[in-house]
Structures are given as structure tokens and as C-alpha cells.
Short mmCIF file of C-alpha atoms in Angstrom, two decimals:
data_model
loop_
_atom_site.label_atom_id
_atom_site.label_comp_id
_atom_site.label_asym_id
_atom_site.label_seq_id
_atom_site.Cartn_x
_atom_site.Cartn_y
_atom_site.Cartn_z
CA ARG A 21 8.59 5.47 6.29
CA GLU A 22 5.50 4.03 7.95
CA LYS A 23 6.73 0.47 7.50
CA ILE A 24 10.19 1.31 8.81
CA VAL A 25 8.63 2.74 11.97
CA ALA A 26 6.27 -0.25 12.25
CA PHE A 27 9.05 -2.83 11.90
CA ALA A 28 11.21 -0.96 14.43
CA SER A 29 8.37 -1.10 16.97
CA THR A 30 7.63 -3.80 19.49
CA LYS A 31 3.87 -3.21 19.19
CA VAL A 32 1.97 -1.68 16.27
CA VAL A 33 -1.43 -0.05 16.75
CA ILE A 34 -3.11 1.38 13.65
CA ILE A 35 -6.00 3.81 14.01
CA VAL A 36 -8.57 4.13 11.20
CA ASP A 37 -12.08 5.37 10.74
CA GLU A 38 -14.76 2.85 9.87
CA SER A 39 -14.68 3.75 6.14
CA LYS A 40 -11.39 1.80 5.88
CA ILE A 41 -12.98 -1.50 6.92
CA VAL A 42 -13.70 -3.73 3.92
CA GLY A 43 -14.57 -7.35 3.36
CA ARG A 44 -11.59 -7.87 1.04
CA LEU A 45 -8.43 -5.87 0.33
CA GLY A 46 -8.73 -3.87 -2.88
CA GLU A 47 -12.51 -3.76 -2.66
CA ARG A 48 -12.62 0.04 -2.42
CA PHE A 49 -9.04 1.23 -2.42
CA THR A 50 -6.06 0.81 -4.70
CA VAL A 51 -2.64 -0.25 -3.44
CA PRO A 52 -0.08 2.56 -3.49
CA VAL A 53 3.24 1.41 -4.91
CA GLU A 54 6.22 3.76 -4.55
CA VAL A 55 8.56 3.52 -7.52
CA VAL A 56 11.81 5.25 -8.43
CA GLN A 57 11.41 7.91 -11.10
CA PHE A 58 14.07 6.40 -13.34
CA GLY A 59 12.36 3.76 -15.43
CA TRP A 60 8.99 4.13 -13.71
CA ARG A 61 7.16 3.28 -16.94
CA VAL A 62 8.97 -0.07 -17.16
CA THR A 63 8.06 -0.77 -13.53
CA ARG A 64 4.44 0.09 -14.33
CA GLU A 65 4.52 -2.36 -17.25
CA ARG A 66 5.83 -5.11 -14.97
CA LEU A 67 3.09 -4.34 -12.44
CA THR A 68 0.48 -4.75 -15.19
CA GLU A 69 2.06 -8.11 -16.07
CA ILE A 70 1.33 -9.34 -12.54
CA GLY A 71 -2.29 -8.18 -12.83
CA ALA A 72 -2.30 -4.55 -11.72
CA SER A 73 -4.21 -1.71 -13.28
CA CYS A 74 -1.94 1.27 -12.53
CA ALA A 75 -2.43 5.03 -12.52
CA LEU A 76 0.35 7.51 -11.83
CA ARG A 77 -0.67 9.65 -8.85
CA GLU A 78 -0.88 13.30 -9.91
CA SER A 79 -0.56 16.63 -8.13
CA GLU A 80 -1.32 20.14 -9.38
CA GLU A 81 2.27 20.42 -10.63
CA GLY A 82 2.41 17.05 -12.40
CA PRO A 83 3.29 13.61 -11.01
CA TYR A 84 3.12 13.45 -7.22
CA VAL A 85 6.64 13.19 -5.78
CA THR A 86 7.27 11.55 -2.39
CA ASP A 87 9.60 12.92 0.30
CA GLN A 88 12.23 10.55 -1.10
CA GLY A 89 11.83 11.86 -4.66
CA ASN A 90 9.86 8.89 -5.99
CA TYR A 91 6.51 8.45 -7.76
CA ILE A 92 3.40 6.66 -6.55
CA LEU A 93 1.46 4.26 -8.76
CA ASP A 94 -2.05 3.55 -7.49
CA CYS A 95 -2.63 -0.08 -8.42
CA GLY A 96 -5.84 -2.06 -8.53
CA PHE A 97 -5.53 -5.84 -8.44
CA GLY A 98 -9.19 -6.87 -8.47
CA ASP A 99 -9.91 -10.29 -7.06
CA ALA A 100 -6.20 -11.15 -6.81
CA LEU A 101 -6.04 -9.31 -3.49
CA GLY A 102 -8.24 -12.01 -1.99
CA THR A 103 -4.86 -13.70 -1.44
CA PRO A 104 -2.58 -10.69 -0.91
CA GLY A 105 0.61 -12.52 0.13
CA PRO A 106 1.64 -13.64 -3.36
CA ILE A 107 0.83 -10.20 -4.80
CA ALA A 108 2.92 -8.48 -2.09
CA SER A 109 5.84 -10.80 -2.86
CA ALA A 110 5.53 -10.22 -6.60
CA ILE A 111 5.51 -6.44 -6.10
CA ASN A 112 8.54 -6.63 -3.80
CA ASN A 113 10.49 -8.58 -6.44
CA LEU A 114 10.13 -5.93 -9.16
CA PRO A 115 13.12 -3.69 -9.86
CA GLY A 116 12.18 -0.06 -9.34
CA VAL A 117 9.72 -0.72 -6.53
CA VAL A 118 10.64 1.02 -3.30
CA GLU A 119 7.69 -0.18 -1.20
CA HIS A 120 3.96 -0.84 -1.33
CA GLY A 121 0.99 -0.13 0.90
CA LEU A 122 0.13 -3.71 1.86
CA PHE A 123 0.82 -3.94 5.60
CA LEU A 124 0.42 -7.69 5.87
CA GLY A 125 0.84 -9.15 9.35
CA VAL A 126 2.16 -5.87 10.76
CA ALA A 127 -0.54 -4.58 13.13
CA ASP A 128 -0.98 -6.01 16.60
CA HIS A 129 -4.18 -4.00 17.06
CA VAL A 130 -6.40 -1.84 14.88
CA VAL A 131 -8.55 0.79 16.54
CA VAL A 132 -11.60 1.51 14.41
CA ALA A 133 -13.21 4.87 15.13
CA ALA A 134 -16.93 5.16 14.43
CA GLU A 135 -19.66 7.61 15.20
CA GLY A 136 -20.93 5.36 18.00
CA GLY A 137 -17.50 4.85 19.54
CA ALA A 138 -14.35 2.87 18.90
CA ARG A 139 -13.66 -0.86 18.70
CA VAL A 140 -10.39 -2.72 18.77
CA LEU A 141 -9.50 -5.52 16.37
CA ASP A 142 -6.74 -7.75 17.64
CA ARG A 143 -4.36 -9.67 15.42
CA VAL A 144 -4.96 -13.39 15.37
CA ARG A 145 -1.65 -15.24 15.66
CA ALA A 146 -1.34 -18.55 13.84
#
């Protein structure tokens, strides 16, 4: 849903706290990948074939289920996320994948909240 809203917007501003700032994607956080429940294990296998280490997100009742009735696989890609574009494309091409958490080239501005105040990071256009 977040990406649908972002792509329907003329300007995207993302607000984060400073703990989200990293030197390289995947350094501290995994990439959430939403997958349909039917055949999710096969989708997980295909994700591992492209270099992911996947864990099914759990809740107290069992697998976490999204508002759309899907599962989330939290995927680590290690150093491969140093060049995230090819990984994002590979994830998008897998049957069973609904969406992933790589927001590449989406934000116009990122507001980073810190104890000493906020700073704004602007998107550099090529």
C-alpha cells in the first residue's frame, strides 16, 4: 500500500528517525518481501536462489498475515544490496511475490529526525 500511495503522489517525503540511516542497504535491516500464501515455500526457495536468506515473519498466532492475506518473508541479501537495482528486479520477477520493501528512486526528500533536530536529505537526480 505504501508504494501505491507513493507512486500516486507528485512528491514523496519519507520521515525516519536516525536509526534508519545506514551506509549500505541491508547493513542492519532485512528486506520485507510480501508473498502470496499459496506456494510461499516455493517462492522462498526462489528467493534463496537469488541470494536471499529468508525467515517467515511470525506473530503470536503463527505466520504474520498482511491486510491483503499474504505472508512476509524477511530477507537478508548481504553484500548484494550494495547494488540493489538488480536484486529488486530479480525479486519483482518471481511468481508469488506481491511487493518488496526496496523503495528505490521513490523519495524526493527524506526527513531524518534526531535528538538534536531534523535534517532533510534531498534526492539527487541523474
